[in-house]
mmCIF file of C-alpha atoms in Angstrom:
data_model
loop_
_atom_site.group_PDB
_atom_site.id
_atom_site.type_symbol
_atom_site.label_atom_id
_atom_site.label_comp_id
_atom_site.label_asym_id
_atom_site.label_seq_id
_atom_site.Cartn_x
_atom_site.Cartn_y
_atom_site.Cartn_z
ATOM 1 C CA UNK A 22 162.822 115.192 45.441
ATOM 2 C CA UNK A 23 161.663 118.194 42.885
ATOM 3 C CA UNK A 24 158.123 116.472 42.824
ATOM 4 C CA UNK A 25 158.100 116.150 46.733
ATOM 5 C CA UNK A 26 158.557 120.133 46.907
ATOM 6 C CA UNK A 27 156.523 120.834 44.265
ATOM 7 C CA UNK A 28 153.871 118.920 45.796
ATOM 8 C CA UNK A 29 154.609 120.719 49.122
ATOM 9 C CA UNK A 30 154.268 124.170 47.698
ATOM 10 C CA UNK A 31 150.836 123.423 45.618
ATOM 11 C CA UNK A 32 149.413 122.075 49.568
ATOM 12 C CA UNK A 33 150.666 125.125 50.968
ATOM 13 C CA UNK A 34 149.375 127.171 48.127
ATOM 14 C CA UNK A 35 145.556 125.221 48.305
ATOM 15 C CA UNK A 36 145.641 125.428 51.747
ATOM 16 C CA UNK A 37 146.704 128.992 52.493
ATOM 17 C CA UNK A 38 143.928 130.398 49.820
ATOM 18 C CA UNK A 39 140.936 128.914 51.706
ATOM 19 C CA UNK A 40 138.472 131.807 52.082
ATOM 20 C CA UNK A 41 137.796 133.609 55.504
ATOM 21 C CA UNK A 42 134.925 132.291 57.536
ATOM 22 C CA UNK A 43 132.638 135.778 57.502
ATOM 23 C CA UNK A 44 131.140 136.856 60.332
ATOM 24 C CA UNK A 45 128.217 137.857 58.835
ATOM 25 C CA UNK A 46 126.859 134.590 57.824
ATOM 26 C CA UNK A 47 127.735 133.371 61.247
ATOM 27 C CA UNK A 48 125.468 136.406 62.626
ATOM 28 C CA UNK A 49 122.502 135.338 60.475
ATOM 29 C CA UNK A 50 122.468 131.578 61.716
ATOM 30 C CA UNK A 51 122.535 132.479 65.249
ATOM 31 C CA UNK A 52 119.693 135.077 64.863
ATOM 32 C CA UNK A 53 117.797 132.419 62.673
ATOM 33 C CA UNK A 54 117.916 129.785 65.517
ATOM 34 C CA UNK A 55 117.299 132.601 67.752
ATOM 35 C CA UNK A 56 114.174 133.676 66.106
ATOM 36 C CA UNK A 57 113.153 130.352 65.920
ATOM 37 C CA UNK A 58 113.720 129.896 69.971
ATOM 38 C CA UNK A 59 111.379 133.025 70.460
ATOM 39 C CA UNK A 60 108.518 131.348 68.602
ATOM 40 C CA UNK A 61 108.929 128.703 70.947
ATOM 41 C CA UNK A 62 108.655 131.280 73.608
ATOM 42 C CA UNK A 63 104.960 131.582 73.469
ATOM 43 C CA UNK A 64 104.650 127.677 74.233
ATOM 44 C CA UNK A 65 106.905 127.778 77.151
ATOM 45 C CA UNK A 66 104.248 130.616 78.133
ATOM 46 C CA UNK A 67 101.438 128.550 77.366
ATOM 47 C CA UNK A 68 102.001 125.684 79.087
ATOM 48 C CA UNK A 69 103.467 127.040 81.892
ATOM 49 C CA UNK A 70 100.143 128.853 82.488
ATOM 50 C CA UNK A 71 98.416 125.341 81.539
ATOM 51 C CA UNK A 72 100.360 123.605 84.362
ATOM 52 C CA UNK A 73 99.692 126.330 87.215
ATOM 53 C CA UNK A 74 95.687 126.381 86.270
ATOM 54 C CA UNK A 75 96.427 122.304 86.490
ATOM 55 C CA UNK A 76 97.669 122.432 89.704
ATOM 56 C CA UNK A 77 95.130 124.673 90.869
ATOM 57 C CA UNK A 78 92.475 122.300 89.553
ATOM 58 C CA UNK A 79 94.067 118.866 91.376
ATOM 59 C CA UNK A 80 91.207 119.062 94.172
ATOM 60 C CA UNK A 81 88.569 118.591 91.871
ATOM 61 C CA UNK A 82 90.161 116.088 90.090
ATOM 62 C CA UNK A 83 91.233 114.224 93.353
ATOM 63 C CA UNK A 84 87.198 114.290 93.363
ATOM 64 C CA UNK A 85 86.873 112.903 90.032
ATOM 65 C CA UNK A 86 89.593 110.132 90.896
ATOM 66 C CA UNK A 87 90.119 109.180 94.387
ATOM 67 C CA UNK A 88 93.514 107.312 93.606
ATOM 68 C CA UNK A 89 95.493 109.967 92.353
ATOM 69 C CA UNK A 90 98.110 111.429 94.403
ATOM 70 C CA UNK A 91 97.758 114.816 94.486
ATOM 71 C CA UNK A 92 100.901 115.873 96.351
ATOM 72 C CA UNK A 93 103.117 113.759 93.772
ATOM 73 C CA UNK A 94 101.149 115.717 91.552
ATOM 74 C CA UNK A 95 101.950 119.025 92.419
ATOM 75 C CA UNK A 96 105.325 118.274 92.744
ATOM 76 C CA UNK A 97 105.566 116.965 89.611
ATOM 77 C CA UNK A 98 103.884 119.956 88.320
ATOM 78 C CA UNK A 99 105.916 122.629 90.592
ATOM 79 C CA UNK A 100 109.135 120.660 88.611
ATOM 80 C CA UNK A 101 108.234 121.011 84.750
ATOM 81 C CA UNK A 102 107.595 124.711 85.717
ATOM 82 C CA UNK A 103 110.730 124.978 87.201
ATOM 83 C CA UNK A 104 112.121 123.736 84.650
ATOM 84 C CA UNK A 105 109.877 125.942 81.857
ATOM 85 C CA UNK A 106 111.299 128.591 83.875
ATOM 86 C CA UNK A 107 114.851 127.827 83.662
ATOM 87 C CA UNK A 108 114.442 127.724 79.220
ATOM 88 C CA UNK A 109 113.023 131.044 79.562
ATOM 89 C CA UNK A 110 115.653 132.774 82.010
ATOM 90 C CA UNK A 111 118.369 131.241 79.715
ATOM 91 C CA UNK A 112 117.053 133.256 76.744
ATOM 92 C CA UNK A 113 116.267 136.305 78.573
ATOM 93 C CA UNK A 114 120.101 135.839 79.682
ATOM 94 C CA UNK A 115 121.133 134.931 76.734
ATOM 95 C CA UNK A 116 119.763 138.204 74.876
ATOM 96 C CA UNK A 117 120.856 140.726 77.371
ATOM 97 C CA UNK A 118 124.371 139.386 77.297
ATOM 98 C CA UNK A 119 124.198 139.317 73.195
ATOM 99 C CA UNK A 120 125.504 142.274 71.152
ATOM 100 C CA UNK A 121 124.881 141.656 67.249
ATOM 101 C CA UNK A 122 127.295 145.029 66.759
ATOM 102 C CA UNK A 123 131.258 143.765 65.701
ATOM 103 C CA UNK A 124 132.123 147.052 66.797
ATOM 104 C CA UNK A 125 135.864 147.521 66.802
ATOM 105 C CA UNK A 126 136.741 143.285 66.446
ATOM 106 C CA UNK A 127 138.565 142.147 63.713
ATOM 107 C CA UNK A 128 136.757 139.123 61.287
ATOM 108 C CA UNK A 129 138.523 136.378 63.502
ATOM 109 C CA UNK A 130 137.201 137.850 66.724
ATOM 110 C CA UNK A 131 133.894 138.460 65.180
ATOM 111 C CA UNK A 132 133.698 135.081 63.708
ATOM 112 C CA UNK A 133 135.110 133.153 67.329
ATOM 113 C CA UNK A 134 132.282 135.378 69.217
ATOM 114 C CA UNK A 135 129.482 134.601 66.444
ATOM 115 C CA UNK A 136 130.969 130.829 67.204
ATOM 116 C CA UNK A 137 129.988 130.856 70.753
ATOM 117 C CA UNK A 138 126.825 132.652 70.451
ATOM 118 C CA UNK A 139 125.252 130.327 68.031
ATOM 119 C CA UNK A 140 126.299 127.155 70.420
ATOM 120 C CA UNK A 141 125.221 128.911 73.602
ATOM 121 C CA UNK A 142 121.591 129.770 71.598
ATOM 122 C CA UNK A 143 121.580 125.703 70.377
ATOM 123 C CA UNK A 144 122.374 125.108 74.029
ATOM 124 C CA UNK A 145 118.644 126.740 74.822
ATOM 125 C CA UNK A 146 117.061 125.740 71.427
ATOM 126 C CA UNK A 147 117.531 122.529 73.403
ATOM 127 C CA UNK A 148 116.345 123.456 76.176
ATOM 128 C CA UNK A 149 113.503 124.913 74.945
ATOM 129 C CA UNK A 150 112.552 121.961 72.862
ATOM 130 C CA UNK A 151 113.357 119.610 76.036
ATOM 131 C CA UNK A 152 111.295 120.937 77.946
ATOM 132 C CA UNK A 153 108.243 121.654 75.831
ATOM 133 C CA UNK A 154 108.344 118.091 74.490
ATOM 134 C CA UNK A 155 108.340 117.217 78.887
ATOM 135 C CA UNK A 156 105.072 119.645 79.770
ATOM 136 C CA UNK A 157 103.449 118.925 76.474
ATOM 137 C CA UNK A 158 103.693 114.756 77.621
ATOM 138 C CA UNK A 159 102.582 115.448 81.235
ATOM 139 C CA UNK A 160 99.556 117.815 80.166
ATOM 140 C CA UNK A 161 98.282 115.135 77.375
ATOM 141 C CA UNK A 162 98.404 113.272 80.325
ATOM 142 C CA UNK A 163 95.178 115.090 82.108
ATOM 143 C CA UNK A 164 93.804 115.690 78.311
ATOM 144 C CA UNK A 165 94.772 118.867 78.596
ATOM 145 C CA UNK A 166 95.448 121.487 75.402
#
């Protein structure tokens, strides 16, 4: 029975000195990931402008190749820019809704607000990667770079 509580208080003791999460390191991974999204930026820009100059092109290609289907085309095109679009509104959301400043919150709010920031910027890492990886397939498609 003494070892029982003795064992008891050393778990309680181990468990009750685990150190504080710090906000601060939670700050620097979600600006890390975000910087890392805004490099990505510029080829969500890219091919964005790649697909409209695309679409603009189709007639001449139709030219080129009789069979292809140039409406299915542009819709396919007008969709992967949608969807370019939708990445970069979610960062441009994302950033004017962020405030890096703790202000008046304790650590634990800090930390549970640092918490949701860095999943909502992995959310449009995602994004970002999804659909870069989609316009990047579809423009190697027409050979273009």
């Amino acid at each position: 029975m003494k070892n029982a509580f003795y064992l008891a208080l050393v778990i309680a003791l181990m468990t009750s000195c685990k150190p504080k999460e710090d906000y601060k390191v939670l700050l620097k991974d979600v600006l890390k990931v975000h910087d890392e999204v805004m490099a990505d930026n510029e080829k969500i820009l890219r091919n964005k402008r790649l697909l409209n100059d695309l679409g603009n092109k189709l007639d001449s290609l139709k030219k080129a190749n009789p069979a292809l289907d140039t409406l299915k085309e542009r819709q396919d095109i007008s969709a992967i820019v949608k969807q370019l679009e939708v990445a970069d509104n979610s960062m441009s959301d994302w950033m004017h809704g962020f405030d890096p400043e703790v202000g008046s919150k304790s650590n634990e709010e800090a930390v549970a607000y640092y918490k949701e920031e860095k999943r909502k910027i992995n959310v449009i890492d995602s994004l970002f990667k999804q659909s870069i990886k989609e316009s990047d397939t579809y423009l190697q498609k027409f050979s273009v770079k």
